[in-house]
PDB file of C-alpha atoms in Angstrom:
ATOM      1  CA  MET G  39    -140.132 145.767 -20.071  1.00 33.00           C
ATOM      2  CA  ARG G  40    -141.954 144.295 -16.935  1.00 42.00           C
ATOM      3  CA  HIS G  41    -144.410 146.790 -16.680  1.00 48.00           C
ATOM      4  CA  ASP G  42    -145.419 146.588 -20.426  1.00 62.00           C
ATOM      5  CA  PHE G  43    -148.190 144.221 -20.049  1.00 75.00           C
ATOM      6  CA  PRO G  44    -150.097 145.991 -17.000  1.00 74.00           C
ATOM      7  CA  SER G  45    -149.862 149.367 -19.195  1.00 74.00           C
ATOM      8  CA  ARG G  46    -151.235 147.796 -22.697  1.00 79.00           C
ATOM      9  CA  LEU G  47    -153.962 146.015 -20.585  1.00 84.00           C
ATOM     10  CA  PHE G  48    -155.381 149.276 -18.813  1.00 84.00           C
ATOM     11  CA  ALA G  49    -155.477 151.095 -22.164  1.00 83.00           C
ATOM     12  CA  CYS G  50    -157.531 148.076 -23.593  1.00 86.00           C
ATOM     13  CA  LEU G  51    -159.702 147.825 -20.509  1.00 88.00           C
ATOM     14  CA  LYS G  52    -160.409 151.604 -20.578  1.00 87.00           C
ATOM     15  CA  THR G  53    -161.277 151.659 -24.177  1.00 88.00           C
ATOM     16  CA  CYS G  54    -163.624 148.622 -23.723  1.00 90.00           C
ATOM     17  CA  PHE G  55    -165.141 149.252 -20.261  1.00 92.00           C
ATOM     18  CA  SER G  56    -166.343 152.154 -18.222  1.00 91.00           C
ATOM     19  CA  GLY G  57    -165.167 151.746 -14.814  1.00 90.00           C
ATOM     20  CA  ASP G  58    -163.878 153.363 -11.612  1.00 89.00           C
ATOM     21  CA  PHE G  59    -160.753 151.241 -11.395  1.00 88.00           C
ATOM     22  CA  TYR G  60    -158.861 148.854 -13.600  1.00 88.00           C
ATOM     23  CA  SER G  61    -156.553 146.343 -11.813  1.00 86.00           C
ATOM     24  CA  TYR G  62    -154.188 143.581 -12.214  1.00 84.00           C
ATOM     25  CA  ASP G  63    -153.553 141.001  -9.267  1.00 82.00           C
ATOM     26  CA  GLU G  64    -150.777 138.526 -10.074  1.00 80.00           C
ATOM     27  CA  HIS G  65    -149.709 135.851  -7.902  1.00 76.00           C
ATOM     28  CA  THR G  66    -146.029 134.259  -8.863  1.00 68.00           C
ATOM     29  CA  GLU G  67    -144.323 131.122  -8.476  1.00 59.00           C
ATOM     30  CA  ASN G  68    -141.717 132.598  -6.425  1.00 53.00           C
ATOM     31  CA  GLN G  69    -144.714 133.208  -3.844  1.00 53.00           C
ATOM     32  CA  ALA G  70    -145.138 137.073  -4.083  1.00 58.00           C
ATOM     33  CA  ARG G  71    -148.019 139.060  -5.220  1.00 66.00           C
ATOM     34  CA  ARG G  72    -148.089 142.160  -7.270  1.00 72.00           C
ATOM     35  CA  ILE G  73    -151.010 144.280  -7.652  1.00 77.00           C
ATOM     36  CA  GLU G  74    -151.564 147.521  -9.909  1.00 78.00           C
ATOM     37  CA  LEU G  75    -154.691 149.484 -10.181  1.00 79.00           C
ATOM     38  CA  TYR G  76    -155.483 152.306 -12.942  1.00 82.00           C
ATOM     39  CA  PRO G  77    -157.993 154.526 -11.192  1.00 82.00           C
ATOM     40  CA  ALA G  78    -160.145 156.212 -13.371  1.00 81.00           C
ATOM     41  CA  SER G  79    -161.748 158.236 -10.333  1.00 71.00           C
ATOM     42  CA  ALA G  80    -160.127 159.976  -7.584  1.00 72.00           C
ATOM     43  CA  VAL G  81    -158.386 158.092  -4.593  1.00 73.00           C
ATOM     44  CA  ASN G  82    -158.363 158.927  -1.263  1.00 74.00           C
ATOM     45  CA  VAL G  83    -154.974 158.784  -0.586  1.00 70.00           C
ATOM     46  CA  GLU G  84    -154.940 159.185   3.135  1.00 75.00           C
ATOM     47  CA  VAL G  85    -157.317 156.214   3.872  1.00 78.00           C
ATOM     48  CA  LEU G  86    -154.922 154.138   1.268  1.00 75.00           C
ATOM     49  CA  SER G  87    -151.700 155.160   3.315  1.00 73.00           C
ATOM     50  CA  ARG G  88    -153.676 154.146   6.692  1.00 79.00           C
ATOM     51  CA  TRP G  89    -154.470 150.643   5.173  1.00 77.00           C
ATOM     52  CA  ILE G  90    -151.073 150.025   3.764  1.00 73.00           C
ATOM     53  CA  ASP G  91    -149.515 151.163   7.341  1.00 74.00           C
ATOM     54  CA  GLN G  92    -151.447 148.518   9.262  1.00 77.00           C
ATOM     55  CA  ARG G  93    -149.786 145.730   7.064  1.00 71.00           C
ATOM     56  CA  PRO G  94    -146.118 145.661   7.462  1.00 65.00           C
ATOM     57  CA  ASP G  95    -145.671 142.817   5.047  1.00 62.00           C
ATOM     58  CA  ILE G  96    -146.927 144.933   2.015  1.00 64.00           C
ATOM     59  CA  ARG G  97    -144.984 147.585   0.194  1.00 59.00           C
ATOM     60  CA  GLY G  98    -147.305 150.118  -1.599  1.00 56.00           C
ATOM     61  CA  VAL G  99    -146.657 153.174  -3.642  1.00 53.00           C
ATOM     62  CA  TYR G 100    -149.265 155.676  -4.849  1.00 50.00           C
ATOM     63  CA  LYS G 101    -147.418 156.989  -7.875  1.00 49.00           C
ATOM     64  CA  HIS G 102    -148.693 160.085  -9.451  1.00 43.00           C
ATOM     65  CA  SER G 103    -147.156 162.063 -12.468  1.00 43.00           C
ATOM     66  CA  GLY G 104    -150.013 163.264 -14.421  1.00 42.00           C
ATOM     67  CA  PRO G 105    -152.455 160.877 -16.040  1.00 42.00           C
ATOM     68  CA  PRO G 106    -152.467 157.946 -15.801  1.00 42.00           C
ATOM     69  CA  SER G 107    -151.814 157.544 -11.993  1.00 51.00           C
ATOM     70  CA  ILE G 108    -151.171 153.906 -11.108  1.00 54.00           C
ATOM     71  CA  LEU G 109    -151.253 151.994  -7.675  1.00 59.00           C
ATOM     72  CA  HIS G 110    -148.222 149.575  -6.912  1.00 60.00           C
ATOM     73  CA  PHE G 111    -148.534 146.998  -4.322  1.00 59.00           C
ATOM     74  CA  TRP G 112    -146.370 144.124  -3.629  1.00 57.00           C
ATOM     75  CA  ALA G 113    -146.737 141.530  -0.698  1.00 51.00           C
ATOM     76  CA  PRO G 114    -145.485 138.078  -0.089  1.00 49.00           C
ATOM     77  CA  PHE G 115    -148.102 135.741  -0.957  1.00 43.00           C
ATOM     78  CA  CYS G 116    -147.744 133.479   1.611  1.00 42.00           C
ATOM     79  CA  ARG G 117    -148.396 136.005   4.469  1.00 45.00           C
ATOM     80  CA  CYS G 118    -151.323 137.904   2.745  1.00 44.00           C
ATOM     81  CA  ARG G 119    -154.879 136.670   3.097  1.00 48.00           C
ATOM     82  CA  SER G 120    -156.316 135.309  -0.076  1.00 54.00           C
ATOM     83  CA  GLY G 121    -159.216 138.108  -0.209  1.00 69.00           C
ATOM     84  CA  PHE G 122    -156.174 140.938  -0.111  1.00 72.00           C
ATOM     85  CA  HIS G 123    -157.184 142.263  -3.463  1.00 78.00           C
ATOM     86  CA  GLU G 124    -160.831 142.187  -2.974  1.00 81.00           C
ATOM     87  CA  GLU G 125    -160.129 144.123   0.346  1.00 81.00           C
ATOM     88  CA  LEU G 126    -158.755 146.592  -1.512  1.00 81.00           C
ATOM     89  CA  LEU G 127    -161.248 147.226  -3.872  1.00 85.00           C
ATOM     90  CA  VAL G 128    -164.006 147.341  -0.990  1.00 86.00           C
ATOM     91  CA  LEU G 129    -161.844 149.909   0.681  1.00 85.00           C
ATOM     92  CA  LEU G 130    -162.031 152.087  -2.423  1.00 84.00           C
ATOM     93  CA  GLY G 131    -165.555 151.635  -2.338  1.00 87.00           C
ATOM     94  CA  GLN G 132    -165.963 149.148  -5.577  1.00 89.00           C
ATOM     95  CA  ARG G 133    -168.749 147.008  -4.996  1.00 89.00           C
ATOM     96  CA  GLN G 134    -169.553 145.996  -8.581  1.00 92.00           C
ATOM     97  CA  GLN G 135    -166.768 143.894 -10.159  1.00 91.00           C
ATOM     98  CA  LEU G 136    -166.351 142.386 -13.570  1.00 93.00           C
ATOM     99  CA  ARG G 137    -163.295 139.645 -13.637  1.00 90.00           C
ATOM    100  CA  VAL G 138    -161.288 137.314 -15.592  1.00 89.00           C
ATOM    101  CA  VAL G 139    -158.853 134.802 -14.240  1.00 89.00           C
ATOM    102  CA  PHE G 140    -156.145 132.971 -16.370  1.00 85.00           C
ATOM    103  CA  PHE G 141    -152.788 130.874 -15.815  1.00 81.00           C
ATOM    104  CA  ASP G 142    -149.312 130.431 -17.260  1.00 72.00           C
ATOM    105  CA  GLU G 143    -146.594 128.264 -16.210  1.00 67.00           C
ATOM    106  CA  ARG G 144    -145.138 130.792 -13.670  1.00 67.00           C
ATOM    107  CA  SER G 145    -148.125 132.695 -12.272  1.00 77.00           C
ATOM    108  CA  ARG G 146    -152.147 133.306 -11.869  1.00 82.00           C
ATOM    109  CA  VAL G 147    -153.567 136.530 -12.656  1.00 86.00           C
ATOM    110  CA  ASN G 148    -156.673 138.039 -11.985  1.00 87.00           C
ATOM    111  CA  VAL G 149    -157.864 141.113 -14.219  1.00 90.00           C
ATOM    112  CA  VAL G 150    -160.651 143.056 -12.878  1.00 92.00           C
ATOM    113  CA  VAL G 151    -162.841 146.021 -13.987  1.00 93.00           C
ATOM    114  CA  SER G 152    -164.718 147.521 -10.940  1.00 92.00           C
ATOM    115  CA  ARG G 153    -167.347 150.493 -10.332  1.00 92.00           C
ATOM    116  CA  SER G 154    -168.909 151.627  -6.949  1.00 89.00           C
ATOM    117  CA  THR G 155    -172.474 151.456  -7.979  1.00 88.00           C
ATOM    118  CA  GLN G 156    -173.583 150.260 -11.764  1.00 89.00           C
ATOM    119  CA  SER G 157    -173.520 146.630 -12.171  1.00 92.00           C
ATOM    120  CA  PHE G 158    -172.309 144.851 -15.320  1.00 93.00           C
ATOM    121  CA  SER G 159    -174.206 143.872 -18.194  1.00 93.00           C
ATOM    122  CA  GLY G 160    -174.342 140.253 -19.845  1.00 92.00           C
ATOM    123  CA  GLU G 161    -172.821 141.807 -23.104  1.00 93.00           C
ATOM    124  CA  GLU G 162    -169.869 143.287 -20.890  1.00 93.00           C
ATOM    125  CA  CYS G 163    -168.955 140.015 -19.147  1.00 92.00           C
ATOM    126  CA  GLN G 164    -169.182 138.156 -22.698  1.00 92.00           C
ATOM    127  CA  MET G 165    -166.667 140.979 -24.234  1.00 92.00           C
ATOM    128  CA  LEU G 166    -164.176 140.321 -21.227  1.00 91.00           C
ATOM    129  CA  GLU G 167    -164.282 136.665 -21.563  1.00 90.00           C
ATOM    130  CA  THR G 168    -163.648 137.349 -25.633  1.00 91.00           C
ATOM    131  CA  LEU G 169    -160.740 139.031 -24.333  1.00 89.00           C
ATOM    132  CA  ARG G 170    -159.285 136.174 -22.428  1.00 88.00           C
ATOM    133  CA  PRO G 171    -157.101 134.228 -24.928  1.00 89.00           C
ATOM    134  CA  HIS G 172    -155.579 137.635 -26.269  1.00 87.00           C
ATOM    135  CA  LEU G 173    -154.702 138.740 -22.636  1.00 86.00           C
ATOM    136  CA  VAL G 174    -153.308 135.241 -22.054  1.00 85.00           C
ATOM    137  CA  GLN G 175    -150.866 135.633 -25.221  1.00 84.00           C
ATOM    138  CA  ALA G 176    -149.896 139.393 -24.444  1.00 83.00           C
ATOM    139  CA  HIS G 177    -148.950 138.174 -20.748  1.00 80.00           C
ATOM    140  CA  LYS G 178    -146.927 135.562 -22.355  1.00 78.00           C
ATOM    141  CA  SER G 179    -145.281 137.424 -24.501  1.00 76.00           C
ATOM    142  CA  SER G 180    -144.557 140.178 -21.993  1.00 74.00           C
ATOM    143  CA  ASN G 181    -142.956 137.704 -19.429  1.00 68.00           C
ATOM    144  CA  GLN G 182    -140.935 136.342 -22.419  1.00 65.00           C
ATOM    145  CA  SER G 183    -139.550 140.106 -23.178  1.00 62.00           C
ATOM    146  CA  SER G 184    -139.006 140.304 -19.353  1.00 60.00           C
ATOM    147  CA  PHE G 185    -137.056 137.082 -18.938  1.00 56.00           C
ATOM    148  CA  SER G 186    -134.632 138.157 -22.226  1.00 60.00           C
ATOM    149  CA  SER G 187    -134.256 141.546 -20.537  1.00 58.00           C
ATOM    150  CA  GLU G 188    -133.393 139.920 -17.098  1.00 52.00           C
ATOM    151  CA  ALA G 189    -130.874 137.679 -18.699  1.00 55.00           C
ATOM    152  CA  ILE G 190    -128.971 140.233 -20.547  1.00 56.00           C
ATOM    153  CA  GLY G 191    -128.874 142.388 -17.240  1.00 54.00           C
ATOM    154  CA  VAL G 192    -127.377 139.469 -15.317  1.00 48.00           C
ATOM    155  CA  ALA G 193    -124.743 139.163 -18.317  1.00 60.00           C
ATOM    156  CA  GLU G 194    -124.094 142.505 -17.828  1.00 69.00           C
ATOM    157  CA  VAL G 195    -124.413 143.270 -21.501  1.00 81.00           C
ATOM    158  CA  GLY G 196    -126.250 146.426 -22.837  1.00 86.00           C
ATOM    159  CA  PHE G 197    -128.784 145.727 -25.485  1.00 86.00           C
ATOM    160  CA  LEU G 198    -130.537 148.252 -27.668  1.00 86.00           C
ATOM    161  CA  VAL G 199    -132.740 148.291 -31.124  1.00 85.00           C
ATOM    162  CA  THR G 200    -132.715 150.891 -33.563  1.00 87.00           C
ATOM    163  CA  ASP G 201    -133.887 151.687 -36.900  1.00 85.00           C
ATOM    164  CA  ARG G 202    -132.100 152.211 -40.098  1.00 82.00           C
ATOM    165  CA  ASN G 203    -131.698 155.924 -39.155  1.00 85.00           C
ATOM    166  CA  GLY G 204    -130.219 155.583 -35.943  1.00 87.00           C
ATOM    167  CA  ASN G 205    -133.468 156.149 -33.879  1.00 88.00           C
ATOM    168  CA  ILE G 206    -133.230 154.247 -30.868  1.00 89.00           C
ATOM    169  CA  ARG G 207    -136.614 151.933 -30.467  1.00 83.00           C
ATOM    170  CA  TYR G 208    -135.578 150.224 -27.080  1.00 83.00           C
ATOM    171  CA  ALA G 209    -132.582 150.046 -24.823  1.00 85.00           C
ATOM    172  CA  THR G 210    -131.734 148.426 -21.583  1.00 83.00           C
ATOM    173  CA  PRO G 211    -130.709 150.611 -18.711  1.00 84.00           C
ATOM    174  CA  LYS G 212    -127.122 148.877 -19.051  1.00 85.00           C
ATOM    175  CA  ALA G 213    -127.069 150.154 -22.654  1.00 88.00           C
ATOM    176  CA  ARG G 214    -128.024 153.672 -21.986  1.00 88.00           C
ATOM    177  CA  LYS G 215    -125.650 153.789 -19.153  1.00 87.00           C
ATOM    178  CA  LEU G 216    -122.685 152.547 -21.211  1.00 87.00           C
ATOM    179  CA  MET G 217    -123.827 155.134 -24.237  1.00 88.00           C
ATOM    180  CA  ARG G 218    -123.832 157.907 -21.713  1.00 86.00           C
ATOM    181  CA  GLN G 219    -120.414 156.849 -20.140  1.00 82.00           C
ATOM    182  CA  TYR G 220    -118.450 156.597 -23.186  1.00 82.00           C
ATOM    183  CA  PHE G 221    -119.942 158.969 -25.703  1.00 84.00           C
ATOM    184  CA  HIS G 222    -122.010 161.582 -23.824  1.00 79.00           C
ATOM    185  CA  PRO G 223    -124.830 161.735 -26.245  1.00 76.00           C
ATOM    186  CA  LYS G 224    -126.779 164.942 -27.159  1.00 76.00           C
ATOM    187  CA  SER G 225    -129.848 162.663 -27.101  1.00 80.00           C
ATOM    188  CA  GLU G 226    -130.744 159.291 -25.686  1.00 82.00           C
ATOM    189  CA  LEU G 227    -133.225 158.663 -28.711  1.00 86.00           C
ATOM    190  CA  THR G 228    -130.364 158.537 -31.090  1.00 88.00           C
ATOM    191  CA  LEU G 229    -127.393 156.135 -31.736  1.00 90.00           C
ATOM    192  CA  PRO G 230    -123.912 158.048 -30.829  1.00 89.00           C
ATOM    193  CA  ASP G 231    -122.300 159.216 -34.028  1.00 88.00           C
ATOM    194  CA  ARG G 232    -119.480 156.582 -33.950  1.00 88.00           C
ATOM    195  CA  ILE G 233    -121.973 153.830 -33.762  1.00 89.00           C
ATOM    196  CA  GLN G 234    -124.234 155.145 -36.372  1.00 88.00           C
ATOM    197  CA  THR G 235    -121.100 155.671 -38.891  1.00 87.00           C
ATOM    198  CA  TRP G 236    -119.982 152.311 -38.460  1.00 85.00           C
ATOM    199  CA  LEU G 237    -123.374 150.902 -39.381  1.00 84.00           C
ATOM    200  CA  GLU G 238    -123.491 152.796 -42.371  1.00 81.00           C
ATOM    201  CA  GLU G 239    -120.215 151.619 -43.719  1.00 75.00           C
ATOM    202  CA  ASP G 240    -121.278 148.186 -43.086  1.00 63.00           C
ATOM    203  CA  GLN G 241    -124.486 148.834 -45.222  1.00 63.00           C
ATOM    204  CA  LYS G 242    -122.160 150.325 -48.104  1.00 61.00           C
ATOM    205  CA  LEU G 243    -119.924 147.338 -48.325  1.00 53.00           C
ATOM    206  CA  ASP G 244    -122.885 144.949 -49.199  1.00 49.00           C
ATOM    207  CA  ARG G 245    -121.650 142.037 -47.148  1.00 47.00           C
ATOM    208  CA  VAL G 246    -123.276 138.738 -46.961  1.00 46.00           C
ATOM    209  CA  THR G 247    -122.924 139.093 -43.107  1.00 47.00           C
ATOM    210  CA  PRO G 248    -122.841 141.915 -41.269  1.00 48.00           C
ATOM    211  CA  LEU G 249    -119.351 143.130 -39.096  1.00 55.00           C
ATOM    212  CA  HIS G 250    -119.022 141.179 -36.228  1.00 64.00           C
ATOM    213  CA  GLU G 251    -117.984 143.919 -33.946  1.00 80.00           C
ATOM    214  CA  LEU G 252    -116.946 147.431 -33.120  1.00 85.00           C
ATOM    215  CA  ARG G 253    -114.137 147.867 -30.719  1.00 84.00           C
ATOM    216  CA  ILE G 254    -113.657 151.403 -29.167  1.00 81.00           C
ATOM    217  CA  ASP G 255    -110.659 151.748 -26.811  1.00 73.00           C
ATOM    218  CA  PHE G 256    -110.631 154.018 -23.992  1.00 69.00           C
ATOM    219  CA  GLY G 257    -106.947 153.502 -22.348  1.00 59.00           C
ATOM    220  CA  ARG G 258    -107.374 150.395 -20.087  1.00 62.00           C
ATOM    221  CA  ILE G 259    -111.261 149.856 -20.770  1.00 71.00           C
ATOM    222  CA  SER G 260    -112.881 149.140 -24.002  1.00 80.00           C
ATOM    223  CA  LEU G 261    -116.294 149.270 -25.267  1.00 86.00           C
ATOM    224  CA  ILE G 262    -117.295 146.197 -27.760  1.00 88.00           C
ATOM    225  CA  VAL G 263    -120.458 147.037 -29.962  1.00 90.00           C
ATOM    226  CA  GLN G 264    -121.637 143.824 -31.710  1.00 87.00           C
ATOM    227  CA  ILE G 265    -124.680 143.532 -34.235  1.00 84.00           C
ATOM    228  CA  ILE G 266    -126.450 140.344 -33.930  1.00 80.00           C
ATOM    229  CA  THR G 267    -129.088 141.006 -37.294  1.00 70.00           C
ATOM    230  CA  THR G 268    -128.524 140.227 -40.487  1.00 62.00           C
ATOM    231  CA  THR G 269    -127.915 143.030 -43.386  1.00 59.00           C
ATOM    232  CA  ASP G 270    -130.984 143.051 -44.394  1.00 61.00           C
ATOM    233  CA  ALA G 271    -133.001 143.487 -41.287  1.00 66.00           C
ATOM    234  CA  PRO G 272    -135.298 146.396 -40.897  1.00 73.00           C
ATOM    235  CA  GLN G 273    -133.928 146.940 -37.521  1.00 79.00           C
ATOM    236  CA  HIS G 274    -130.130 146.734 -35.829  1.00 84.00           C
ATOM    237  CA  ARG G 275    -129.955 144.713 -32.583  1.00 84.00           C
ATOM    238  CA  LEU G 276    -126.660 145.554 -30.624  1.00 88.00           C
ATOM    239  CA  LEU G 277    -125.108 144.267 -27.524  1.00 88.00           C
ATOM    240  CA  LEU G 278    -122.988 146.501 -26.011  1.00 90.00           C
ATOM    241  CA  ARG G 279    -120.361 145.212 -23.487  1.00 87.00           C
ATOM    242  CA  GLU G 280    -117.393 146.608 -21.305  1.00 82.00           C
ATOM    243  CA  THR G 281    -114.030 144.948 -21.079  1.00 78.00           C
ATOM    244  CA  ALA G 282    -111.373 145.689 -18.657  1.00 66.00           C
ATOM    245  CA  GLN G 283    -107.586 145.374 -19.634  1.00 60.00           C
ATOM    246  CA  ARG G 284    -105.022 143.277 -17.629  1.00 58.00           C
ATOM    247  CA  LEU G 285    -101.380 142.764 -17.359  1.00 57.00           C
ATOM    248  CA  ASP G 286    -100.064 139.127 -17.783  1.00 67.00           C
ATOM    249  CA  PRO G 287     -96.881 139.149 -15.307  1.00 75.00           C
ATOM    250  CA  GLN G 288     -94.106 137.501 -17.482  1.00 77.00           C
ATOM    251  CA  PRO G 289     -94.225 140.279 -20.117  1.00 76.00           C
ATOM    252  CA  LEU G 290     -93.595 142.658 -17.348  1.00 81.00           C
ATOM    253  CA  GLU G 291     -89.915 141.297 -16.787  1.00 84.00           C
ATOM    254  CA  MET G 292     -89.103 143.049 -20.229  1.00 82.00           C
ATOM    255  CA  LEU G 293     -89.026 146.139 -17.914  1.00 83.00           C
ATOM    256  CA  GLY G 294     -86.046 144.985 -16.231  1.00 87.00           C
ATOM    257  CA  LEU G 295     -87.846 143.383 -13.574  1.00 89.00           C
ATOM    258  CA  THR G 296     -87.338 139.982 -11.974  1.00 91.00           C
ATOM    259  CA  LYS G 297     -90.037 137.339 -11.923  1.00 89.00           C
ATOM    260  CA  ARG G 298     -90.794 138.115  -8.475  1.00 91.00           C
ATOM    261  CA  GLU G 299     -90.681 141.938  -8.880  1.00 91.00           C
ATOM    262  CA  ALA G 300     -92.926 141.256 -11.948  1.00 88.00           C
ATOM    263  CA  GLN G 301     -95.383 139.463  -9.929  1.00 88.00           C
ATOM    264  CA  VAL G 302     -95.470 141.854  -7.297  1.00 90.00           C
ATOM    265  CA  LEU G 303     -96.359 144.779  -9.985  1.00 88.00           C
ATOM    266  CA  PHE G 304     -98.950 142.725 -11.477  1.00 83.00           C
ATOM    267  CA  SER G 305    -100.750 142.368  -8.726  1.00 83.00           C
ATOM    268  CA  ALA G 306    -100.287 145.946  -7.293  1.00 83.00           C
ATOM    269  CA  SER G 307    -101.697 146.972 -10.627  1.00 78.00           C
ATOM    270  CA  GLN G 308    -104.775 145.105  -9.732  1.00 72.00           C
ATOM    271  CA  GLY G 309    -105.411 147.448  -6.802  1.00 71.00           C
ATOM    272  CA  LYS G 310    -104.313 144.821  -4.176  1.00 80.00           C
ATOM    273  CA  SER G 311    -102.659 146.037  -0.847  1.00 82.00           C
ATOM    274  CA  ASN G 312     -99.174 144.758   0.405  1.00 87.00           C
ATOM    275  CA  GLY G 313    -100.922 142.246   2.612  1.00 85.00           C
ATOM    276  CA  GLU G 314    -103.092 140.830   0.209  1.00 83.00           C
ATOM    277  CA  ILE G 315     -99.785 140.615  -2.258  1.00 88.00           C
ATOM    278  CA  ALA G 316     -97.992 138.810   0.415  1.00 87.00           C
ATOM    279  CA  ILE G 317    -100.532 136.283   0.813  1.00 83.00           C
ATOM    280  CA  ILE G 318    -100.921 135.498  -2.580  1.00 83.00           C
ATOM    281  CA  LEU G 319     -97.059 135.227  -2.963  1.00 87.00           C
ATOM    282  CA  ASP G 320     -96.564 133.642   0.158  1.00 85.00           C
ATOM    283  CA  SER G 321     -94.172 136.310   1.437  1.00 87.00           C
ATOM    284  CA  LYS G 322     -93.926 138.955   4.284  1.00 88.00           C
ATOM    285  CA  MET G 323     -95.321 142.484   3.868  1.00 88.00           C
ATOM    286  CA  ARG G 324     -91.755 143.747   4.862  1.00 89.00           C
ATOM    287  CA  THR G 325     -90.396 141.808   1.753  1.00 92.00           C
ATOM    288  CA  ILE G 326     -93.535 143.149  -0.695  1.00 92.00           C
ATOM    289  CA  ALA G 327     -92.779 146.777   0.231  1.00 91.00           C
ATOM    290  CA  LYS G 328     -88.874 146.426  -0.710  1.00 93.00           C
ATOM    291  CA  HIS G 329     -89.730 144.764  -4.221  1.00 93.00           C
ATOM    292  CA  LEU G 330     -91.990 147.798  -4.725  1.00 93.00           C
ATOM    293  CA  GLU G 331     -89.221 150.213  -3.692  1.00 92.00           C
ATOM    294  CA  ARG G 332     -86.534 148.401  -6.244  1.00 93.00           C
ATOM    295  CA  ILE G 333     -89.765 148.342  -8.853  1.00 92.00           C
ATOM    296  CA  PHE G 334     -90.277 152.245  -8.422  1.00 92.00           C
ATOM    297  CA  ALA G 335     -86.369 152.856  -8.937  1.00 90.00           C
ATOM    298  CA  LYS G 336     -86.269 150.487 -12.004  1.00 90.00           C
ATOM    299  CA  LEU G 337     -89.356 152.443 -13.535  1.00 89.00           C
ATOM    300  CA  MET G 338     -88.212 155.930 -12.149  1.00 87.00           C
ATOM    301  CA  VAL G 339     -91.384 156.477 -10.454  1.00 87.00           C
ATOM    302  CA  GLU G 340     -92.767 157.671  -7.130  1.00 86.00           C
ATOM    303  CA  ASN G 341     -95.645 155.283  -6.252  1.00 86.00           C
ATOM    304  CA  ARG G 342     -97.538 152.001  -7.244  1.00 81.00           C
ATOM    305  CA  THR G 343    -100.425 154.097  -9.503  1.00 77.00           C
ATOM    306  CA  ALA G 344     -97.489 155.360 -11.449  1.00 82.00           C
ATOM    307  CA  ALA G 345     -95.868 152.214 -11.623  1.00 84.00           C
ATOM    308  CA  ALA G 346     -99.240 150.284 -12.736  1.00 79.00           C
ATOM    309  CA  ARG G 347     -99.542 153.359 -15.298  1.00 76.00           C
ATOM    310  CA  ALA G 348     -95.676 152.785 -16.567  1.00 74.00           C
ATOM    311  CA  ALA G 349     -96.485 148.939 -17.152  1.00 74.00           C
ATOM    312  CA  PHE G 350     -99.787 149.460 -18.719  1.00 71.00           C
ATOM    313  CA  ALA G 351     -98.127 151.817 -21.139  1.00 66.00           C
ATOM    314  CA  THR G 352     -95.232 149.881 -21.906  1.00 60.00           C
ATOM    315  CA  VAL G 353     -96.442 146.308 -22.267  1.00 58.00           C
ATOM    316  CA  ASN G 354     -99.393 145.496 -24.754  1.00 50.00           C
ATOM    317  CA  PRO G 355    -102.238 144.423 -22.541  1.00 47.00           C
ATOM    318  CA  LEU G 356    -104.064 141.264 -22.990  1.00 43.00           C
ATOM    319  CA  SER G 357    -107.884 141.722 -23.440  1.00 38.00           C
ATOM    320  CA  ARG G 358    -110.104 139.710 -20.665  1.00 37.00           C
TER     321      ARG G 358
END
């Protein structure tokens, strides 16, 4: 989503104006600077690379995967000169420039259409100025989408949007990762059959409110799918999250273990070493080793991995 605004911006500018380069220069509130250019003409990559190499504080990549080709730059704003963008355009031979500048709460954005020779007419200047309020609104909307996506990423929750036929219209990287991990779908453009069937069953029930969630268990790990739209919405918005199951020490005593042995098995099942368990239980490593020997004997297993597996298979886990 964070590249959505520049991509749409370049498509708009290319339609409205004839130019060699369409560029986007943003100064953000965290003292960073981002520049993207859409070249309508060939770029001398060697000259550009030498220019980047002379500025160690600038990270630049020339990305070419067929049309369009876009130049991406990032630099700490406090360390680069105010004419950084202009210097880049001069390097590329762009002497004629048509620009519009606007601000929002977080950044200052400079949009430029440039040419090597032909100057811009008054009509073109007026047209770009007319586009200003639309550019401001598009930039604001793109930022809001980006912030939402970042918030979902921090929460370790996958988010996706599908139509009523199960075609995926948008999905965060986390959502795609979870679907690949649990369903191995044939296509990343459609919902897995298990989720689609659940949604279709919900629609047939003619509920006032949709099903709260779908839980799919995979041993110690569960995938939770939650729908956050109403039944009459044209699209489904889904949240996907992964939950790990853990043991509670007290029920482990039902396996014939003492309270201390249950505590040791509980910590061992979390992957902790004998030394870590000794620190947690204020004991000695040799004592912890003895406890584990007795646990192995009572559960009739040979190692801590098998002991943890037997514990999870015997005691009902609690969802974290």
